[in-house]
Tab-separated table of C-alpha atoms and ligand atoms in Angstrom:
chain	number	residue	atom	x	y	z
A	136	UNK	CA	123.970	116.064	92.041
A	137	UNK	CA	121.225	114.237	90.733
A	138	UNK	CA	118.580	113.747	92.790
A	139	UNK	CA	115.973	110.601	92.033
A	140	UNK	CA	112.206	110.724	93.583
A	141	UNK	CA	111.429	108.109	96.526
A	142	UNK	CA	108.087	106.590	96.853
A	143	UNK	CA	106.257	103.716	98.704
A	144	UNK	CA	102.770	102.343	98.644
A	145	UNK	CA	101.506	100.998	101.451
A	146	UNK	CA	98.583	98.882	102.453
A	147	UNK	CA	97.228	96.064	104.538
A	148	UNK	CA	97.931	92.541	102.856
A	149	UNK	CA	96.702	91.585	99.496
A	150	UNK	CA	95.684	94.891	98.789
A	151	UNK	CA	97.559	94.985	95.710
A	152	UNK	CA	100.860	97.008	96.556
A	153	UNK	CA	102.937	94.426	94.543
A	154	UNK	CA	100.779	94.512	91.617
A	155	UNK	CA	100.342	98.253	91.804
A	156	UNK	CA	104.000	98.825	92.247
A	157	UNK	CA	105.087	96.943	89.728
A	158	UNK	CA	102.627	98.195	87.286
A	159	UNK	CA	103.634	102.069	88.269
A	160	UNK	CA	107.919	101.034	87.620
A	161	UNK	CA	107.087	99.337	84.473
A	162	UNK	CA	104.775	102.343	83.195
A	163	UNK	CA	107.562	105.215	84.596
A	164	UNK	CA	109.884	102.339	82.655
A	165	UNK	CA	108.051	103.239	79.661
A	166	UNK	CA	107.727	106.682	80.015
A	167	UNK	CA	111.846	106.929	79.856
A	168	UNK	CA	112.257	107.481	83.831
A	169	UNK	CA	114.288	104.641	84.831
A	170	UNK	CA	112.445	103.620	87.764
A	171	UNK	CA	113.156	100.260	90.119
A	172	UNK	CA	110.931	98.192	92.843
A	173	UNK	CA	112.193	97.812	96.162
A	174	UNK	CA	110.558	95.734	98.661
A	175	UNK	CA	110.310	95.215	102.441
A	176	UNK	CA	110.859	92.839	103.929
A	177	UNK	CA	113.943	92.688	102.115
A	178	UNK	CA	116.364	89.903	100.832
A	179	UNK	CA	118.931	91.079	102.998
A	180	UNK	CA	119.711	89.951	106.505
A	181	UNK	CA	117.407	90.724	108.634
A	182	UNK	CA	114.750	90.254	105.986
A	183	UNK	CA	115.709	86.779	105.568
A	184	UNK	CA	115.417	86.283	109.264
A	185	UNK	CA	111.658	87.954	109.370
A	186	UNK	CA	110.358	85.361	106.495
A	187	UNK	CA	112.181	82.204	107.745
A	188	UNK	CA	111.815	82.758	111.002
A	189	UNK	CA	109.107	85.486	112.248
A	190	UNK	CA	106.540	85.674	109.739
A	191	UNK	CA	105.417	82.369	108.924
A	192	UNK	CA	105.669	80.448	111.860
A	193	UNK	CA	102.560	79.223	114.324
A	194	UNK	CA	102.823	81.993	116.661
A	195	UNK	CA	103.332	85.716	117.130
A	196	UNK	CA	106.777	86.996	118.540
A	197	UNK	CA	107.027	89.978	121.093
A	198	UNK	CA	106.348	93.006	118.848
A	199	UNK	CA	109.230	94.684	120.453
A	200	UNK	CA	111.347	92.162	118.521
A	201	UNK	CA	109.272	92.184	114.858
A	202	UNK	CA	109.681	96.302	115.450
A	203	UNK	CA	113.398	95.913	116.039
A	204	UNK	CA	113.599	93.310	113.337
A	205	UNK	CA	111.967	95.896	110.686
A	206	UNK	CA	113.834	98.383	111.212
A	207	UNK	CA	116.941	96.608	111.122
A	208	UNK	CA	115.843	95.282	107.766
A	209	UNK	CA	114.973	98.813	106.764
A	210	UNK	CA	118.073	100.133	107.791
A	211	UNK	CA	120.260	98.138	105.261
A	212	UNK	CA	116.937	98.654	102.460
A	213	UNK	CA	117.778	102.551	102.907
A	214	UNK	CA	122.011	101.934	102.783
A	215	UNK	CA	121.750	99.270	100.212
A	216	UNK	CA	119.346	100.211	98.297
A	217	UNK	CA	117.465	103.397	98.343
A	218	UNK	CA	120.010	105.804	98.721
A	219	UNK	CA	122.164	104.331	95.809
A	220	UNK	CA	119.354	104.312	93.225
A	221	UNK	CA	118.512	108.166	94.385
A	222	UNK	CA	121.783	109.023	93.986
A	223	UNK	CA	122.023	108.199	90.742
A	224	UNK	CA	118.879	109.805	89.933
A	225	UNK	CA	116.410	106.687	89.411
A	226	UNK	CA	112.897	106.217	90.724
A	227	UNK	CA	112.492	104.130	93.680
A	228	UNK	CA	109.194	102.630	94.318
A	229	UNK	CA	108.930	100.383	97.205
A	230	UNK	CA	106.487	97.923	98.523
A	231	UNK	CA	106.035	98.733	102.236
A	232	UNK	CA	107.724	101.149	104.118
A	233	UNK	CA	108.465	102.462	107.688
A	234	UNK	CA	104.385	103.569	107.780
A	235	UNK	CA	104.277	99.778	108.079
A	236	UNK	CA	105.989	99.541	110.964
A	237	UNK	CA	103.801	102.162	112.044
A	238	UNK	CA	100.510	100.242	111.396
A	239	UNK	CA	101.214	96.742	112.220
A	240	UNK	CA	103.273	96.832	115.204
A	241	UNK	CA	101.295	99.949	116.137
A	242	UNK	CA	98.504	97.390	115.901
A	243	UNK	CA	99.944	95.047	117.938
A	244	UNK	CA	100.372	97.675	120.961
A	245	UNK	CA	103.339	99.053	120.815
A	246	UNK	CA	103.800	103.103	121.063
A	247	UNK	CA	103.796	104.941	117.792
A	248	UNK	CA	106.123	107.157	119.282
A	249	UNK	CA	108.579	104.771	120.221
A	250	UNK	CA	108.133	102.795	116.453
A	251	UNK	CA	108.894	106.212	114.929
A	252	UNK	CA	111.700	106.729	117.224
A	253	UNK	CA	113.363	103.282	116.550
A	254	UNK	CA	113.125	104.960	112.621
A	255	UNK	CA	114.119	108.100	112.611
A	256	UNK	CA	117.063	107.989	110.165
A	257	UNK	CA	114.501	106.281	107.916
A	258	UNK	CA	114.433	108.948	104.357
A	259	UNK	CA	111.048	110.507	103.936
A	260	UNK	CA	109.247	109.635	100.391
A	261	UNK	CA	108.792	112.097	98.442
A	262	UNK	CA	104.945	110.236	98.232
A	263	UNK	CA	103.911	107.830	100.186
A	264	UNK	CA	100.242	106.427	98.642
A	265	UNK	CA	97.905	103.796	100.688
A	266	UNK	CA	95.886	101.906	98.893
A	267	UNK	CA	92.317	101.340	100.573
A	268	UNK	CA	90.641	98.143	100.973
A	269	UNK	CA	88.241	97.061	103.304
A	270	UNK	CA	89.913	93.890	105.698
A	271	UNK	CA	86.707	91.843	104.711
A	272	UNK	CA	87.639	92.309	100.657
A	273	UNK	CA	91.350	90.842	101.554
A	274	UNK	CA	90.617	88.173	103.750
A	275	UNK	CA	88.726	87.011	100.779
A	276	UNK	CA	91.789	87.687	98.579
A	277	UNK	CA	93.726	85.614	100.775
A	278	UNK	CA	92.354	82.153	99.956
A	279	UNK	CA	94.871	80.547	102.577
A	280	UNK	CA	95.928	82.362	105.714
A	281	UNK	CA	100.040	82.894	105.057
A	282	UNK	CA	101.629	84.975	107.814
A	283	UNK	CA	100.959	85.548	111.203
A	284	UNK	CA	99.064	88.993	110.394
A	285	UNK	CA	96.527	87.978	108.360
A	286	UNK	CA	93.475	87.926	110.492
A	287	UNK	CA	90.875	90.303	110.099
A	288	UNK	CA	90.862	91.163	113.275
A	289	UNK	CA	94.452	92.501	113.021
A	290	UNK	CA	93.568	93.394	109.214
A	291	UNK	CA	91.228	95.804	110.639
A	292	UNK	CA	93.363	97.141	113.270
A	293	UNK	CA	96.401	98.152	111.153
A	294	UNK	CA	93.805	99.567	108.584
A	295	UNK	CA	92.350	101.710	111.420
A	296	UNK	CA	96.021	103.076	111.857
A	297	UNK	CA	96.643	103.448	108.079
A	298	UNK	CA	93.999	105.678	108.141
A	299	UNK	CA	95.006	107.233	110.859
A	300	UNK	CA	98.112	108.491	109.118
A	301	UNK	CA	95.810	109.633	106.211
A	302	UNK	CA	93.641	112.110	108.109
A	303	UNK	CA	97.053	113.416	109.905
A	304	UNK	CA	98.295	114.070	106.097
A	305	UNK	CA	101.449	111.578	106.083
A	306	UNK	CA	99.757	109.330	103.390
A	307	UNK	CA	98.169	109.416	100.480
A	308	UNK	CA	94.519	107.870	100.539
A	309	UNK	CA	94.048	106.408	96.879
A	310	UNK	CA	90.815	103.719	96.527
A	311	UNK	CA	92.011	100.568	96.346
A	312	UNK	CA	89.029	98.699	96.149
A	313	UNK	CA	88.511	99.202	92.050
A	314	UNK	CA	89.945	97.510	89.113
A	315	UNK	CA	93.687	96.833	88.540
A	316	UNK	CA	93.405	99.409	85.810
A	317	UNK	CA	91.436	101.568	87.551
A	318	UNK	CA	93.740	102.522	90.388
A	319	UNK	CA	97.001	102.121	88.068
A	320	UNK	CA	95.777	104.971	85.849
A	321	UNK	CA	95.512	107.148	89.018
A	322	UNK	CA	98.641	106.257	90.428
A	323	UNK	CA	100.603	107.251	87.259
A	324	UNK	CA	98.879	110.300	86.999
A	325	UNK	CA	99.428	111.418	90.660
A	326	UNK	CA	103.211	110.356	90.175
A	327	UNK	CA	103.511	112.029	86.607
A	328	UNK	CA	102.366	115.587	88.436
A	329	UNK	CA	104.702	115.159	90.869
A	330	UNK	CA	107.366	114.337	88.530
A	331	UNK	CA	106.755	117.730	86.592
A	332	UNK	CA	107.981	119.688	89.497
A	333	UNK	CA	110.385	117.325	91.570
A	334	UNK	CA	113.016	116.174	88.958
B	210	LIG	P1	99.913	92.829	98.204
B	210	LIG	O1	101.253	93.131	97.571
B	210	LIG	O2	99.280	94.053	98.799
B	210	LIG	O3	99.939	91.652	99.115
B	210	LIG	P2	99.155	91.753	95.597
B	210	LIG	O4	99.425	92.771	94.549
B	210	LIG	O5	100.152	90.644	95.764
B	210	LIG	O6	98.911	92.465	97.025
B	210	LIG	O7	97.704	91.153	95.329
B	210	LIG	C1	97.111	90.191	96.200
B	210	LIG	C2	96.065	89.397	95.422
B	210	LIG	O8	94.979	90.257	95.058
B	210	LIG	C3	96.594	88.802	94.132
B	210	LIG	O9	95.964	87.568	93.918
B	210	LIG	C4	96.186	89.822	93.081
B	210	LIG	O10	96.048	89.262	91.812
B	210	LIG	C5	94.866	90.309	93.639
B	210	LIG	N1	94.590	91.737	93.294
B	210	LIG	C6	95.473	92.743	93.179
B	210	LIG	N2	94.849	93.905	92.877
B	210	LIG	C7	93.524	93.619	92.800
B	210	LIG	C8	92.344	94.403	92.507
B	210	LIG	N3	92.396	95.716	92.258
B	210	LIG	N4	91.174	93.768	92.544
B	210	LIG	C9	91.071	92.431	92.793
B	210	LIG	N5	92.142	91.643	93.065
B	210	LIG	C10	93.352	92.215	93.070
B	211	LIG	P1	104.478	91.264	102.623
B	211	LIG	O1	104.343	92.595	101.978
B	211	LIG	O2	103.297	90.356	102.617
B	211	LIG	O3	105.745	90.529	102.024
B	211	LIG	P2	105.852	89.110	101.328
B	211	LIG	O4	104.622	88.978	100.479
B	211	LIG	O5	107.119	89.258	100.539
B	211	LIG	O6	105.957	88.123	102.441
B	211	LIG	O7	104.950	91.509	104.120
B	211	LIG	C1	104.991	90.470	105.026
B	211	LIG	C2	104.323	90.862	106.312
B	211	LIG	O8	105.182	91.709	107.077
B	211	LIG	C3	103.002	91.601	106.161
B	211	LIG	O9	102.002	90.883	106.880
B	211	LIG	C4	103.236	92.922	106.852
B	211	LIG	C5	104.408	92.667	107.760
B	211	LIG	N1	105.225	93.863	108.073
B	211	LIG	C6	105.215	94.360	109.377
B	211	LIG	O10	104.518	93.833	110.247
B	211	LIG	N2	105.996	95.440	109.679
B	211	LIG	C7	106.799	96.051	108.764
B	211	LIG	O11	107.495	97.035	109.076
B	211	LIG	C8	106.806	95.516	107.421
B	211	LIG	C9	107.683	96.147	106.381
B	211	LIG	C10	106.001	94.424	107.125
């Protein structure tokens, strides 16, 4: 059976996971891998629900229900999408992942245990990379606030757990506070390694 490589970059918002992920499919792309972008929150469901109805509005809901919400979403992202596309031996790179959970509602004050419990059946990545960026450089990125989590205050808390999760060895610290190009070239080159020995 074939067996397809599964990674996610992670980040606080704005700090270039959607260009960096779409830059690193479109190079594999190139390359001959055929590799596909996967996002959460997702199109599906639940997704649909977070963006219309949890995301954008004036206030914050419980973070029980957001953490519920997520991994429902994620869930059906795993069953729909990710699994498939391994199984057929393709490259899955996805914006966001379960360490988001992790950070964000972990930054809201809910137990990390209890967020990884509620995500257990959730796949490991075979790489999981955060990019770094300082909450002050995003805030500035974000010209006009968009969801409910884009303070800086809250920027800086889920940061704080991101990196968290780098010193305890679960992600991948890359510098995210460079050029486009800059951090593209080291992404492909950390996933081209990896790619020597995994497929
Ligand atoms: P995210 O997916 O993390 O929200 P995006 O890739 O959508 O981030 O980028 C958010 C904004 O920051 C966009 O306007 C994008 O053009 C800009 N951006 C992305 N990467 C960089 C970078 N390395 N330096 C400066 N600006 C960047
Ligand atoms: P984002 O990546 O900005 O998606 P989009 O640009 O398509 O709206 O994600 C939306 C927000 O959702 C972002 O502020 C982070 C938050 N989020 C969580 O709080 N928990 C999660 O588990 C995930 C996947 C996202």
């Amino acid at each position: 059976m074939k067996k397809g490589l599964f990674i996610c970059i992670e980040g606080i918002d704005a700090s270039g996971k959607t260009t960096q992920a779409k830059l690193l499919v479109k190079n594999l792309n190139e390359k001959g891998y055929e590799a596909i972008y996967t996002s959460e929150p997702t199109h599906g469901f639940f997704g649909q629900i977070l963006r219309r109805k949890i995301l954008y509005g004036n206030e914050r809901v419980p973070a029980v229900i957001e953490a519920l919400l997520f991994a429902l979403d994620r869930l059906e992202h795993v069953e729909k999408e990710i699994e498939p596309a391994l199984k057929e031996g393709k490259i899955v790179v996805s914006d966001r992942y379960v360490y988001s959970s992790i950070a964000y509602q972990g930054a809201a004050g809910l137990d990390l245990t209890w967020i990884e419990e509620i995500n257990r059946w959730a796949i490991k990545p075979d790489l999981a990379i955060y990019l770094d960026v300082p909450a002050e450089v995003v805030i500035k990125r974000l010209k006009e606030k968009r969801s409910v989590m884009e303070t800086l205050e809250n920027q800086r808390k889920v940061r704080e757990i991101y990196l968290k999760l780098v010193r305890e060895g679960r992600l991948l610290l890359v510098d995210g506070n460079r050029s486009v190009e800059e951090i593209e070239k080291e992404i492909l080159q950390k996933v081209l390694k990896l790619l020597e020995t995994s497929l």
